[in-house]
Short mmCIF file of C-alpha atoms in Angstrom, two decimals:
data_model
loop_
_atom_site.label_atom_id
_atom_site.label_comp_id
_atom_site.label_asym_id
_atom_site.label_seq_id
_atom_site.Cartn_x
_atom_site.Cartn_y
_atom_site.Cartn_z
CA MET A 1 7.69 -13.36 -28.63
CA ASN A 2 10.12 -10.46 -28.46
CA ILE A 3 10.22 -8.62 -25.14
CA GLY A 4 11.97 -5.25 -25.00
CA VAL A 5 13.07 -3.64 -21.77
CA CYS A 6 13.97 0.03 -22.15
CA VAL A 7 16.79 0.78 -19.74
CA LYS A 8 18.39 4.10 -18.89
CA ILE A 9 21.92 4.15 -17.56
CA VAL A 10 22.01 6.84 -14.88
CA PRO A 11 24.50 8.46 -12.52
CA ASP A 12 24.68 6.69 -9.14
CA TYR A 13 21.45 7.87 -7.52
CA GLU A 14 22.89 7.38 -4.04
CA ILE A 15 25.62 9.95 -4.57
CA PRO A 16 25.67 11.98 -1.33
CA VAL A 17 24.39 15.56 -1.33
CA ASP A 18 27.84 16.98 -0.52
CA LYS A 19 29.32 15.36 -3.67
CA PHE A 20 26.45 16.35 -5.96
CA GLN A 21 27.37 19.07 -8.47
CA LEU A 22 25.70 20.55 -11.53
CA LYS A 23 27.10 21.81 -14.81
CA ASP A 24 24.78 23.19 -17.49
CA GLY A 25 21.84 21.89 -15.51
CA ARG A 26 23.00 18.28 -15.33
CA ILE A 27 25.02 16.25 -12.82
CA THR A 28 28.76 16.52 -13.23
CA GLY A 29 31.91 15.35 -11.47
CA GLU A 30 32.90 11.85 -10.41
CA TYR A 31 30.21 9.25 -10.13
CA ASN A 32 29.53 5.67 -11.20
CA GLU A 33 26.89 4.86 -13.77
CA LEU A 34 24.36 2.11 -13.30
CA VAL A 35 21.05 0.67 -14.46
CA GLY A 36 18.17 2.82 -13.12
CA LEU A 37 16.54 1.60 -9.91
CA TYR A 38 13.11 0.75 -11.39
CA ASP A 39 14.66 -0.38 -14.68
CA GLU A 40 16.23 -3.30 -12.81
CA HIS A 41 12.76 -4.29 -11.61
CA ALA A 42 11.56 -3.97 -15.22
CA VAL A 43 14.28 -6.39 -16.37
CA GLU A 44 13.15 -8.83 -13.69
CA VAL A 45 9.50 -8.62 -14.84
CA ALA A 46 10.66 -9.33 -18.42
CA LEU A 47 12.75 -12.33 -17.38
CA GLN A 48 9.81 -13.81 -15.46
CA LEU A 49 7.56 -13.35 -18.50
CA ARG A 50 10.00 -15.00 -20.91
CA SER A 51 9.52 -18.63 -21.84
CA LYS A 52 13.06 -19.94 -22.27
CA GLY A 53 13.86 -21.09 -25.76
CA GLU A 54 10.78 -19.37 -27.21
CA ASP A 55 11.03 -15.71 -26.29
CA LYS A 56 13.87 -13.22 -26.50
CA VAL A 57 14.52 -10.37 -24.05
CA TYR A 58 16.16 -7.32 -25.63
CA ILE A 59 17.62 -4.53 -23.52
CA ILE A 60 17.03 -1.28 -25.41
CA SER A 61 18.91 1.82 -24.34
CA TYR A 62 19.09 5.30 -25.76
CA GLY A 63 22.50 6.29 -24.45
CA ARG A 64 26.23 6.28 -25.04
CA GLU A 65 28.59 3.55 -26.19
CA ASP A 66 30.73 3.90 -23.08
CA GLN A 67 27.70 2.86 -21.02
CA MET A 68 28.01 -0.74 -22.25
CA PRO A 69 29.72 -1.96 -19.03
CA ALA A 70 26.68 -0.80 -17.04
CA LEU A 71 24.27 -2.32 -19.58
CA ARG A 72 26.03 -5.68 -19.15
CA LYS A 73 24.42 -5.84 -15.71
CA ALA A 74 21.05 -6.31 -17.43
CA LEU A 75 22.55 -8.99 -19.67
CA SER A 76 24.10 -10.78 -16.70
CA MET A 77 20.67 -10.89 -15.05
CA GLY A 78 19.67 -13.05 -18.02
CA ALA A 79 18.56 -10.79 -20.88
CA ASP A 80 19.58 -11.97 -24.36
CA GLU A 81 20.75 -9.01 -26.44
CA VAL A 82 21.38 -5.27 -26.19
CA ILE A 83 20.23 -2.64 -28.69
CA LEU A 84 22.06 0.63 -28.05
CA ILE A 85 20.83 3.76 -29.81
CA LYS A 86 23.44 6.51 -29.91
CA ALA A 87 21.84 9.43 -28.07
CA SER A 88 22.37 13.13 -28.56
CA THR A 89 19.90 14.57 -26.04
CA ASP A 90 17.81 13.71 -22.98
CA ASP A 91 14.62 15.17 -24.43
CA PRO A 92 11.79 12.71 -23.60
CA PHE A 93 10.07 13.02 -26.98
CA VAL A 94 13.29 12.38 -28.92
CA THR A 95 14.05 9.47 -26.57
CA ALA A 96 10.58 7.95 -26.99
CA SER A 97 10.66 8.40 -30.79
CA ASN A 98 13.99 6.61 -31.01
CA LEU A 99 12.83 3.79 -28.74
CA ALA A 100 9.63 3.46 -30.83
CA ASN A 101 11.69 3.22 -33.99
CA VAL A 102 13.71 0.32 -32.59
CA VAL A 103 10.58 -1.39 -31.19
CA LYS A 104 9.14 -1.43 -34.72
CA LYS A 105 12.41 -2.38 -36.44
CA TYR A 106 13.07 -5.37 -34.18
CA GLY A 107 9.43 -6.48 -33.94
CA ILE A 108 9.17 -6.05 -30.17
CA ASP A 109 5.80 -7.29 -28.90
CA ALA A 110 5.96 -6.44 -25.21
CA VAL A 111 7.62 -3.18 -24.13
CA ILE A 112 8.59 -2.86 -20.47
CA LEU A 113 10.11 0.20 -18.73
CA GLY A 114 10.82 1.32 -15.17
CA ARG A 115 8.23 3.69 -13.70
CA VAL A 116 10.63 6.62 -13.51
CA SER A 117 14.25 7.28 -14.43
CA SER A 118 16.57 7.61 -11.46
CA ASP A 119 18.07 10.89 -12.60
CA LEU A 120 15.62 13.42 -14.07
CA GLU A 121 12.56 11.60 -12.67
CA ARG A 122 10.11 13.00 -15.21
CA GLU A 123 8.07 9.80 -15.85
CA MET A 124 7.46 11.01 -19.39
CA VAL A 125 9.11 8.50 -21.73
CA PRO A 126 6.91 5.42 -21.00
CA PRO A 127 3.50 7.00 -21.76
CA ILE A 128 4.81 9.01 -24.71
CA LEU A 129 6.30 5.82 -26.15
CA ALA A 130 2.90 4.11 -25.73
CA GLY A 131 1.27 7.10 -27.46
CA ILE A 132 3.67 6.91 -30.42
CA LEU A 133 3.21 3.14 -30.74
CA ASN A 134 -0.56 3.48 -30.23
CA ARG A 135 -0.56 0.62 -27.72
CA PRO A 136 -2.33 0.21 -24.36
CA TYR A 137 -0.24 1.66 -21.54
CA LEU A 138 -0.28 0.20 -18.04
CA PRO A 139 1.70 2.06 -15.38
CA TYR A 140 2.41 0.72 -11.85
CA THR A 141 2.74 -2.85 -13.20
CA ILE A 142 4.40 -5.36 -10.86
CA SER A 143 4.09 -8.60 -12.85
CA ILE A 144 3.03 -9.95 -16.25
CA SER A 145 2.01 -13.49 -17.15
CA LYS A 146 0.78 -15.22 -20.30
CA THR A 147 -2.58 -16.97 -20.51
CA GLU A 148 -3.31 -20.12 -22.52
CA ASN A 149 -5.09 -18.23 -25.30
CA GLY A 150 -2.16 -15.88 -25.92
CA SER A 151 -3.32 -12.84 -24.00
CA PHE A 152 -1.47 -11.30 -21.04
CA LEU A 153 -2.38 -10.63 -17.42
CA CYS A 154 -0.77 -7.50 -15.99
CA GLU A 155 -1.01 -6.81 -12.28
CA GLN A 156 -0.92 -3.14 -11.26
CA GLN A 157 -0.15 -1.99 -7.73
CA LEU A 158 -2.18 1.04 -6.65
CA ASP A 159 -2.33 2.76 -3.24
CA ASP A 160 -5.44 0.98 -2.06
CA ARG A 161 -5.77 -2.06 -4.31
CA ASN A 162 -4.14 -4.19 -6.97
CA LEU A 163 -5.76 -4.59 -10.39
CA VAL A 164 -5.28 -7.52 -12.73
CA LEU A 165 -5.88 -6.48 -16.34
CA LYS A 166 -6.14 -8.71 -19.40
CA VAL A 167 -4.49 -7.35 -22.54
CA ASN A 168 -4.85 -9.09 -25.87
CA ASP A 169 -2.48 -7.11 -28.06
CA ASN A 170 1.01 -5.72 -27.87
CA PHE A 171 1.42 -3.34 -24.96
CA VAL A 172 3.67 -0.92 -23.07
CA VAL A 173 3.97 -1.18 -19.29
CA SER A 174 5.99 0.69 -16.70
CA VAL A 175 7.09 -1.23 -13.64
CA THR A 176 7.08 -0.30 -9.99
CA ASP A 177 8.92 -2.24 -7.29
CA ALA A 178 7.32 -5.11 -5.37
CA PRO A 179 8.55 -8.27 -3.64
CA CYS A 180 7.54 -10.32 -6.72
CA ASN A 181 9.94 -8.41 -8.98
CA LEU A 182 12.97 -7.99 -6.75
CA PRO A 183 15.88 -7.98 -9.25
CA ARG A 184 17.83 -11.22 -9.30
CA ILE A 185 21.52 -11.11 -8.44
CA PRO A 186 23.62 -12.28 -11.41
CA ASN A 187 25.76 -15.35 -10.78
CA LEU A 188 29.34 -15.73 -11.99
CA LYS A 189 28.34 -17.97 -14.93
CA GLU A 190 25.82 -15.42 -16.19
CA ILE A 191 28.33 -12.59 -15.75
CA MET A 192 30.83 -14.50 -17.91
CA ARG A 193 28.16 -15.37 -20.49
CA SER A 194 26.98 -11.77 -20.69
CA LYS A 195 30.30 -10.73 -22.21
CA LYS A 196 29.58 -12.83 -25.31
CA LYS A 197 25.98 -11.75 -25.84
CA PRO A 198 25.16 -9.75 -29.01
CA VAL A 199 25.10 -5.96 -28.99
CA HIS A 200 23.42 -4.04 -31.82
CA PHE A 201 24.27 -0.39 -32.39
CA GLU A 202 21.63 1.84 -33.93
CA GLU A 203 22.02 5.38 -35.21
CA GLU A 204 19.67 8.04 -33.90
CA ILE A 205 16.77 8.93 -36.19
CA PRO A 206 15.92 12.57 -36.95
CA THR A 207 12.82 13.72 -35.04
CA ASP A 208 10.77 16.91 -35.01
CA LYS A 209 11.19 19.12 -31.98
CA PHE A 210 8.21 18.83 -29.65
CA GLU A 211 7.76 22.06 -27.71
CA TRP A 212 6.64 20.83 -24.30
CA ALA A 213 8.21 23.36 -21.91
CA GLU A 214 11.34 25.41 -21.60
CA GLU A 215 13.78 24.37 -18.89
CA ALA A 216 14.21 27.75 -17.20
CA SER A 217 16.69 26.78 -14.49
CA VAL A 218 18.21 23.89 -12.59
CA SER A 219 19.49 24.49 -9.07
CA ILE A 220 20.63 22.65 -5.98
CA PRO A 221 18.33 23.30 -3.01
CA HIS A 222 19.99 23.82 0.34
CA TYR A 223 18.35 22.19 3.29
CA GLU A 224 19.76 22.98 6.71
CA TYR A 225 19.36 20.19 9.21
CA VAL A 226 20.57 20.38 12.77
CA ASN A 227 21.89 17.00 13.93
CA GLU A 228 22.55 15.93 17.48
CA MET A 229 24.26 12.66 18.36
CA LEU A 230 22.85 11.14 21.54
CA PRO A 231 25.08 8.97 23.76
CA ASN A 232 24.81 5.21 23.32
CA ASP A 233 26.60 3.80 26.36
CA ASP A 234 23.39 3.40 28.40
CA LEU A 235 20.42 2.95 26.10
CA SER A 236 17.83 3.20 28.89
CA ALA A 237 19.22 6.61 29.80
CA THR A 238 19.27 7.57 26.09
CA ALA A 239 15.61 6.53 25.74
CA LYS A 240 14.69 8.76 28.67
CA LEU A 241 16.80 11.64 27.34
CA LEU A 242 15.20 11.36 23.89
CA LEU A 243 11.70 11.28 25.35
CA ASP A 244 12.43 14.38 27.40
CA LYS A 245 13.74 16.24 24.37
CA LEU A 246 10.82 15.23 22.14
CA ARG A 247 8.33 16.29 24.82
CA GLU A 248 10.10 19.56 25.42
CA GLU A 249 9.85 20.34 21.71
CA HIS A 250 6.18 19.19 21.65
CA TYR A 251 6.69 16.36 19.18
CA LEU A 252 5.18 14.02 21.77
CA MET B 1 -0.67 33.14 -19.78
CA ASN B 2 -4.40 33.67 -19.73
CA VAL B 3 -5.94 30.45 -18.48
CA LYS B 4 -9.72 30.36 -18.85
CA ASN B 5 -10.86 26.77 -19.08
CA ILE B 6 -9.41 24.18 -16.76
CA LEU B 7 -10.06 20.46 -16.80
CA ILE B 8 -9.29 18.24 -13.81
CA ILE B 9 -8.79 14.54 -14.56
CA SER B 10 -8.91 12.27 -11.52
CA ASP B 11 -10.47 9.29 -9.85
CA ASN B 12 -13.38 9.85 -7.46
CA ASN B 13 -11.13 10.60 -4.48
CA THR B 14 -12.04 13.78 -2.62
CA GLU B 15 -8.51 14.58 -1.46
CA ARG B 16 -6.99 14.12 -4.89
CA ILE B 17 -9.73 16.22 -6.52
CA SER B 18 -9.42 18.92 -3.84
CA GLU B 19 -5.66 19.18 -4.37
CA LEU B 20 -6.12 19.59 -8.14
CA ASN B 21 -9.01 22.02 -7.55
CA PHE B 22 -6.83 24.15 -5.26
CA ILE B 23 -4.31 24.57 -8.09
CA ALA B 24 -7.08 25.25 -10.62
CA GLU B 25 -8.54 28.00 -8.40
CA GLN B 26 -5.16 29.76 -8.20
CA PHE B 27 -5.16 30.07 -11.99
CA VAL B 28 -8.74 31.15 -12.66
CA SER B 29 -9.28 33.30 -9.52
CA GLY B 30 -13.04 33.34 -10.04
CA LYS B 31 -12.93 34.39 -13.69
CA GLY B 32 -12.66 31.05 -15.41
CA ASN B 33 -14.22 27.68 -15.70
CA ILE B 34 -13.26 24.49 -13.84
CA ASP B 35 -14.67 21.19 -15.12
CA ALA B 36 -13.65 17.61 -14.38
CA ILE B 37 -13.39 14.14 -15.87
CA ILE B 38 -13.90 11.71 -13.01
CA PHE B 39 -13.30 7.96 -13.14
CA ALA B 40 -15.72 6.10 -10.93
CA LYS B 41 -16.28 2.43 -10.17
CA ASP B 42 -19.97 2.70 -10.79
CA ARG B 43 -22.49 5.34 -11.81
CA GLU B 44 -22.33 6.43 -8.20
CA GLU B 45 -22.82 9.98 -7.04
CA LEU B 46 -19.60 11.75 -7.86
CA ASN B 47 -17.72 13.38 -5.03
CA VAL B 48 -17.10 16.56 -6.90
CA LYS B 49 -18.89 19.85 -7.32
CA VAL B 50 -17.40 21.55 -10.35
CA LYS B 51 -19.44 23.18 -13.11
CA LYS B 52 -19.45 20.23 -15.47
CA ILE B 53 -18.51 16.66 -14.63
CA TYR B 54 -17.75 14.05 -17.24
CA GLY B 55 -18.16 10.70 -15.50
CA ILE B 56 -16.39 7.64 -16.84
CA LYS B 57 -17.08 4.15 -15.57
CA GLY B 58 -14.16 2.22 -16.93
CA LEU B 59 -10.41 1.91 -16.96
CA PRO B 60 -8.20 4.87 -17.91
CA VAL B 61 -6.38 2.66 -20.44
CA ASN B 62 -9.66 2.20 -22.35
CA SER B 63 -10.61 5.86 -22.22
CA ILE B 64 -7.84 7.63 -24.14
CA ASP B 65 -9.92 8.72 -27.14
CA ALA B 66 -12.94 9.70 -25.03
CA VAL B 67 -10.78 11.76 -22.67
CA ALA B 68 -8.82 13.36 -25.53
CA ASN B 69 -12.11 14.36 -27.15
CA VAL B 70 -13.12 16.31 -24.03
CA ALA B 71 -9.65 17.56 -23.07
CA LYS B 72 -9.00 19.18 -26.46
CA ASN B 73 -11.37 22.02 -25.48
CA TYR B 74 -9.38 23.18 -22.43
CA ASP B 75 -6.39 25.51 -21.87
CA LEU B 76 -5.07 23.74 -18.82
CA ILE B 77 -5.40 20.08 -17.87
CA LEU B 78 -4.52 19.10 -14.30
CA THR B 79 -4.11 15.49 -13.27
CA SER B 80 -2.40 13.25 -10.71
CA GLY B 81 -2.14 9.72 -9.31
CA TYR B 82 -2.91 6.51 -11.19
CA VAL B 83 -5.28 8.24 -13.60
CA GLY B 84 -2.68 10.90 -14.41
CA ALA B 85 0.06 8.31 -14.85
CA SER B 86 -2.17 6.26 -17.16
CA LEU B 87 -3.34 9.12 -19.37
CA GLY B 88 -1.06 12.17 -19.03
CA GLY B 89 1.76 11.36 -21.44
CA ILE B 90 -0.50 9.85 -24.07
CA LEU B 91 -2.79 12.90 -24.03
CA VAL B 92 0.20 15.20 -24.42
CA TYR B 93 1.31 13.20 -27.44
CA LYS B 94 -2.17 12.95 -28.98
CA LEU B 95 -3.19 16.57 -28.39
CA GLY B 96 0.22 18.17 -28.90
CA THR B 97 -0.05 20.13 -25.67
CA SER B 98 2.88 21.49 -23.75
CA CYS B 99 3.41 19.74 -20.42
CA VAL B 100 5.30 19.48 -17.15
CA PHE B 101 5.33 16.22 -15.18
CA GLY B 102 6.08 15.51 -11.52
CA VAL B 103 5.26 19.08 -10.45
CA ASN B 104 5.65 19.69 -6.71
CA GLU B 105 5.60 23.49 -6.57
CA ILE B 106 4.07 26.23 -8.74
CA ASP B 107 4.91 29.92 -9.08
CA TYR B 108 1.46 31.03 -10.23
CA ASP B 109 2.41 34.64 -11.00
CA ASN B 110 5.32 33.74 -13.25
CA PHE B 111 3.78 30.56 -14.67
CA VAL B 112 6.76 28.48 -13.54
CA PHE B 113 6.40 24.81 -12.58
CA LYS B 114 8.97 23.17 -10.33
CA HIS B 115 10.01 19.54 -10.31
CA SER B 116 12.52 17.76 -8.07
CA ALA B 117 15.13 15.62 -9.81
CA TYR B 118 18.14 13.51 -8.81
CA GLY B 119 16.37 12.36 -5.64
CA ASP B 120 15.56 15.90 -4.45
CA LYS B 121 19.17 16.97 -4.95
CA ALA B 122 18.14 19.34 -7.76
CA ILE B 123 15.12 21.46 -8.62
CA ILE B 124 14.22 22.02 -12.27
CA GLU B 125 12.03 24.98 -13.15
CA TYR B 126 9.98 24.68 -16.32
CA LYS B 127 8.35 27.52 -18.14
CA PRO B 128 5.77 26.41 -20.73
CA ASN B 129 5.54 28.84 -23.62
CA LYS B 130 2.10 27.97 -24.90
CA LEU B 131 -1.34 26.70 -24.04
CA PRO B 132 -2.93 24.18 -23.93
CA LEU B 133 -0.83 22.77 -21.14
CA LEU B 134 -1.05 19.50 -19.22
CA ILE B 135 0.33 19.38 -15.68
CA LEU B 136 0.87 16.08 -13.88
CA ILE B 137 1.34 16.89 -10.23
CA LYS B 138 3.15 14.94 -7.55
CA GLU B 139 0.46 14.23 -5.00
CA ARG B 140 0.30 15.68 -1.49
CA ASN B 141 2.48 18.69 -2.22
CA PHE B 142 -0.32 21.27 -2.47
CA GLU B 143 -3.14 22.54 -0.33
CA GLN B 144 -6.66 21.23 -0.81
CA SER B 145 -9.79 23.12 -1.72
CA LEU B 146 -13.07 21.24 -2.04
CA PRO B 147 -14.97 22.29 -5.18
CA SER B 148 -18.33 23.83 -4.25
CA TYR B 149 -20.20 24.73 -7.43
CA ASP B 150 -23.94 24.83 -6.72
CA ASN B 151 -25.53 22.96 -9.60
CA PRO B 152 -23.02 20.65 -11.21
CA GLU B 153 -24.05 19.08 -14.49
CA THR B 154 -23.03 15.47 -15.01
CA GLU B 155 -22.58 13.69 -18.31
CA TRP B 156 -21.57 10.02 -18.43
CA ILE B 157 -19.23 8.98 -21.22
CA ASP B 158 -19.10 5.43 -22.55
CA VAL B 159 -15.70 3.94 -23.22
CA GLU B 160 -14.36 0.84 -24.96
CA LYS B 161 -13.43 -2.38 -23.22
CA THR B 162 -10.27 -3.32 -25.09
CA VAL B 163 -8.42 -4.07 -21.88
CA GLU B 164 -10.45 -6.10 -19.41
CA LEU B 165 -10.39 -5.86 -15.62
CA VAL B 166 -10.31 -9.49 -14.48
CA GLU B 167 -9.60 -9.10 -10.81
CA GLU B 168 -9.46 -6.44 -8.15
CA LYS B 169 -7.49 -7.27 -5.01
CA PRO B 170 -8.21 -4.97 -2.10
CA VAL B 171 -5.34 -4.40 0.33
CA GLU B 172 -5.63 -6.05 3.74
CA LYS B 173 -5.95 -2.84 5.65
CA GLU B 174 -6.04 0.83 4.80
CA VAL B 175 -3.14 2.62 6.39
CA GLU B 176 -3.23 6.39 6.60
CA LEU B 177 0.53 6.81 6.57
CA ASP B 178 0.32 10.12 4.73
CA LYS B 179 -1.75 11.71 7.50
CA ALA B 180 -0.11 10.12 10.55
CA LYS B 181 1.60 12.58 12.89
CA ILE B 182 3.95 9.98 14.37
CA VAL B 183 5.50 7.24 12.22
CA VAL B 184 7.87 4.46 13.29
CA GLY B 185 9.75 3.25 10.21
CA GLY B 186 11.90 0.18 9.69
CA GLY B 187 14.36 -0.65 6.93
CA ARG B 188 16.68 -3.35 5.71
CA GLY B 189 18.34 -3.45 9.14
CA ILE B 190 15.17 -4.89 10.71
CA GLY B 191 15.96 -8.16 8.96
CA SER B 192 12.61 -9.97 9.27
CA LYS B 193 8.84 -9.80 9.47
CA GLU B 194 9.08 -10.54 13.20
CA GLY B 195 11.27 -7.48 13.70
CA PHE B 196 8.39 -5.29 12.61
CA GLU B 197 6.27 -6.66 15.48
CA VAL B 198 8.63 -4.82 17.83
CA LEU B 199 8.19 -1.60 15.85
CA LYS B 200 4.40 -2.06 15.84
CA LYS B 201 4.44 -2.31 19.62
CA LEU B 202 6.49 0.89 19.85
CA ALA B 203 4.21 2.67 17.39
CA SER B 204 1.15 1.74 19.39
CA LEU B 205 2.73 3.05 22.63
CA LEU B 206 3.42 6.35 20.84
CA ASN B 207 -0.05 6.48 19.22
CA GLY B 208 1.66 6.35 15.86
CA VAL B 209 1.72 4.03 12.86
CA VAL B 210 4.38 1.76 11.38
CA GLY B 211 6.04 2.44 8.04
CA ALA B 212 8.73 0.66 6.04
CA SER B 213 11.47 1.40 3.55
CA ARG B 214 11.47 0.06 0.00
CA ALA B 215 14.04 -2.58 0.98
CA ALA B 216 11.82 -3.88 3.80
CA VAL B 217 8.74 -4.02 1.56
CA ASP B 218 10.60 -5.62 -1.35
CA ASN B 219 11.83 -8.29 1.06
CA GLY B 220 8.23 -9.07 1.93
CA TRP B 221 8.45 -8.02 5.62
CA MET B 222 5.69 -5.41 5.29
CA PRO B 223 2.94 -4.88 2.66
CA HIS B 224 3.25 -2.16 0.01
CA GLN B 225 0.76 0.23 1.64
CA TYR B 226 3.27 0.75 4.46
CA GLN B 227 6.02 1.83 2.07
CA ILE B 228 7.54 5.29 2.53
CA GLY B 229 9.36 7.01 -0.34
CA GLN B 230 9.27 7.64 -4.06
CA SER B 231 7.24 4.55 -4.94
CA GLY B 232 5.33 4.61 -1.66
CA THR B 233 3.88 7.33 0.53
CA MET B 234 5.08 10.88 1.22
CA LEU B 235 4.92 11.50 4.96
CA SER B 236 3.63 14.68 6.54
CA ALA B 237 4.45 13.54 10.09
CA ASN B 238 5.78 15.74 12.87
CA LEU B 239 7.91 12.90 14.21
CA TYR B 240 9.52 10.02 12.35
CA PHE B 241 11.69 7.24 13.79
CA ALA B 242 14.02 5.60 11.27
CA PHE B 243 15.11 2.21 12.62
CA GLY B 244 17.73 0.36 10.58
CA ILE B 245 17.19 2.68 7.61
CA SER B 246 20.35 3.87 5.86
CA GLY B 247 18.61 6.75 4.09
CA ALA B 248 18.53 5.86 0.39
CA THR B 249 17.71 8.81 -1.86
CA GLN B 250 14.21 7.66 -2.73
CA HIS B 251 13.42 7.12 0.97
CA LEU B 252 14.64 10.61 1.91
CA SER B 253 12.27 12.00 -0.76
CA GLY B 254 9.37 10.48 1.16
CA ILE B 255 10.34 12.08 4.49
CA LYS B 256 11.19 15.49 3.05
CA ASN B 257 8.31 17.19 4.91
CA VAL B 258 8.81 15.47 8.29
CA LYS B 259 9.55 17.99 11.03
CA CYS B 260 11.67 15.84 13.37
CA VAL B 261 13.53 12.67 12.39
CA VAL B 262 15.12 10.32 14.94
CA ALA B 263 17.58 7.87 13.37
CA ILE B 264 18.85 4.67 14.91
CA ASN B 265 21.54 2.85 12.93
CA THR B 266 24.70 0.85 13.60
CA ASP B 267 26.51 2.56 10.73
CA GLU B 268 27.83 5.94 11.80
CA GLU B 269 28.23 6.93 8.14
CA ALA B 270 24.58 6.22 7.19
CA PRO B 271 23.15 9.15 5.13
CA ILE B 272 20.03 9.23 7.34
CA PHE B 273 22.16 10.77 10.12
CA LYS B 274 22.64 13.91 8.02
CA ARG B 275 18.87 14.34 7.74
CA ALA B 276 17.89 13.44 11.31
CA ARG B 277 17.49 15.77 14.29
CA TYR B 278 18.49 13.10 16.83
CA ASN B 279 20.94 10.33 16.04
CA ILE B 280 21.69 7.17 17.98
CA VAL B 281 24.40 4.76 16.86
CA SER B 282 22.97 1.49 18.12
CA ASP B 283 21.51 -1.86 17.17
CA TRP B 284 17.91 -0.98 16.26
CA LYS B 285 16.39 -3.71 18.45
CA GLU B 286 18.37 -2.88 21.55
CA PHE B 287 17.30 0.74 21.40
CA ALA B 288 13.68 -0.08 20.45
CA THR B 289 13.49 -2.40 23.46
CA ALA B 290 14.96 0.23 25.80
CA PHE B 291 12.52 2.79 24.40
CA ILE B 292 9.53 0.45 24.82
CA ASN B 293 10.61 -0.35 28.40
CA GLN B 294 10.86 3.34 29.21
CA LEU B 295 7.38 4.07 27.79
CA GLU B 296 5.81 1.06 29.50
CA GLY B 297 7.54 1.95 32.77
CA GLU B 298 6.00 5.44 32.65
CA LYS B 299 2.59 3.99 31.82
CA ASN B 300 2.66 1.58 34.75
CA GLY B 301 3.74 4.40 36.94
#
């Protein structure tokens, strides 16, 4: 079985507010790039699903060639190969069309994505990809396992319950974080091995423009927070001081 | 844009439906039609009083064609939650509608839909140019208005069973984190399941509830329903204590609407200190213990 994990390399999502800048509506300036937060959990779900020696885990990314060092992280976790599609836009329909093209070309059976990208946070690509591929789509998935008769059990984590669904055909899932899919930390051997793993480059395919909405503006909101540092030399006194302040302001 | 026919797509949850209905009412202002597709566990009485209800007993994943067949007749489709996540993007693709996802604010007069990106560090405004339009909203960002149409008509729609529900695991306990006025949160710094027992004691003394960061939940110290942040719950608390929480972007998103944050962390540089009203540089447990002692001392007079 071929398992494909669609990974987006994103600007460091923990960049502090005071260093965050925009140019033409997108982040600019100095920042590191890394595998998206939920995409790492998606890689972990894929690795747990893989039967070693039988299945192959592809990392599929619609991005730039210079993002390969960040994509190696996914390989060093244990994925087998990278397919990098040279991207020209961050439009979700173009992205999904290009991912779908590669899914078909490489015969990917199980498609796994993170629930939301850690930059634009639109949550659009996974369901659109499922729509294009005409496959069942299961969001909020936390784990996938195979059954003896070749079908799959996907567990979804909802607010008030978990659902276990049985899927017989090829599928698309998006993954949310849970203790069972905490991303593994690559060891030195895997990091070294990842440098020799195959990378396939794919050209972008032409796609029709899908008019979904015009991006009218992108701005940085300014939140003003007043901070007060309380003393920490006598914590009992600090506890009393804090209680007094919270009561005075009617929070307690 | 002249919106006349609105379709709400939701599960049978009164709060979720009321939030979507509030938005729908702003668009039609008495002159249009609001109908709903409601997913229900059984052919139970549906918790919704809109003009026409399409009831579906089944999984969203099995209902795409049935939902698309109804939705194609509407100008505006409003959805949220698990149902919205399962169906929204596929409907947009199948029906060729315009769309905006993750909407947390709407300018009704100018037909502009706002969405937070980069962990709330940027706001993107979208202006759809055509109807039909599908809007997937980010829950708990809008007011609620309970639909109150007098004689709702209900039609049940049969759906396929391609994907089978084999097990449903209820969570141990329902936690109403989103409604709690006082929340005591713990993060990676708490270090263990046992650490949360201390926070639970403090929460009970304050008549509040316990919450946890993604790191604490992913480490298995607290169950998922206690998780605060992007993949957990958005708080609407007046008072939030952040013990051993550094303030990762996706956690700060979840406490955006909290009125007063108190942060306790050993790291003076922790981002949470920029968000909090009161900051204490301390070991979380030492301060929690001092705080508990103070509260218990007052109680015992």
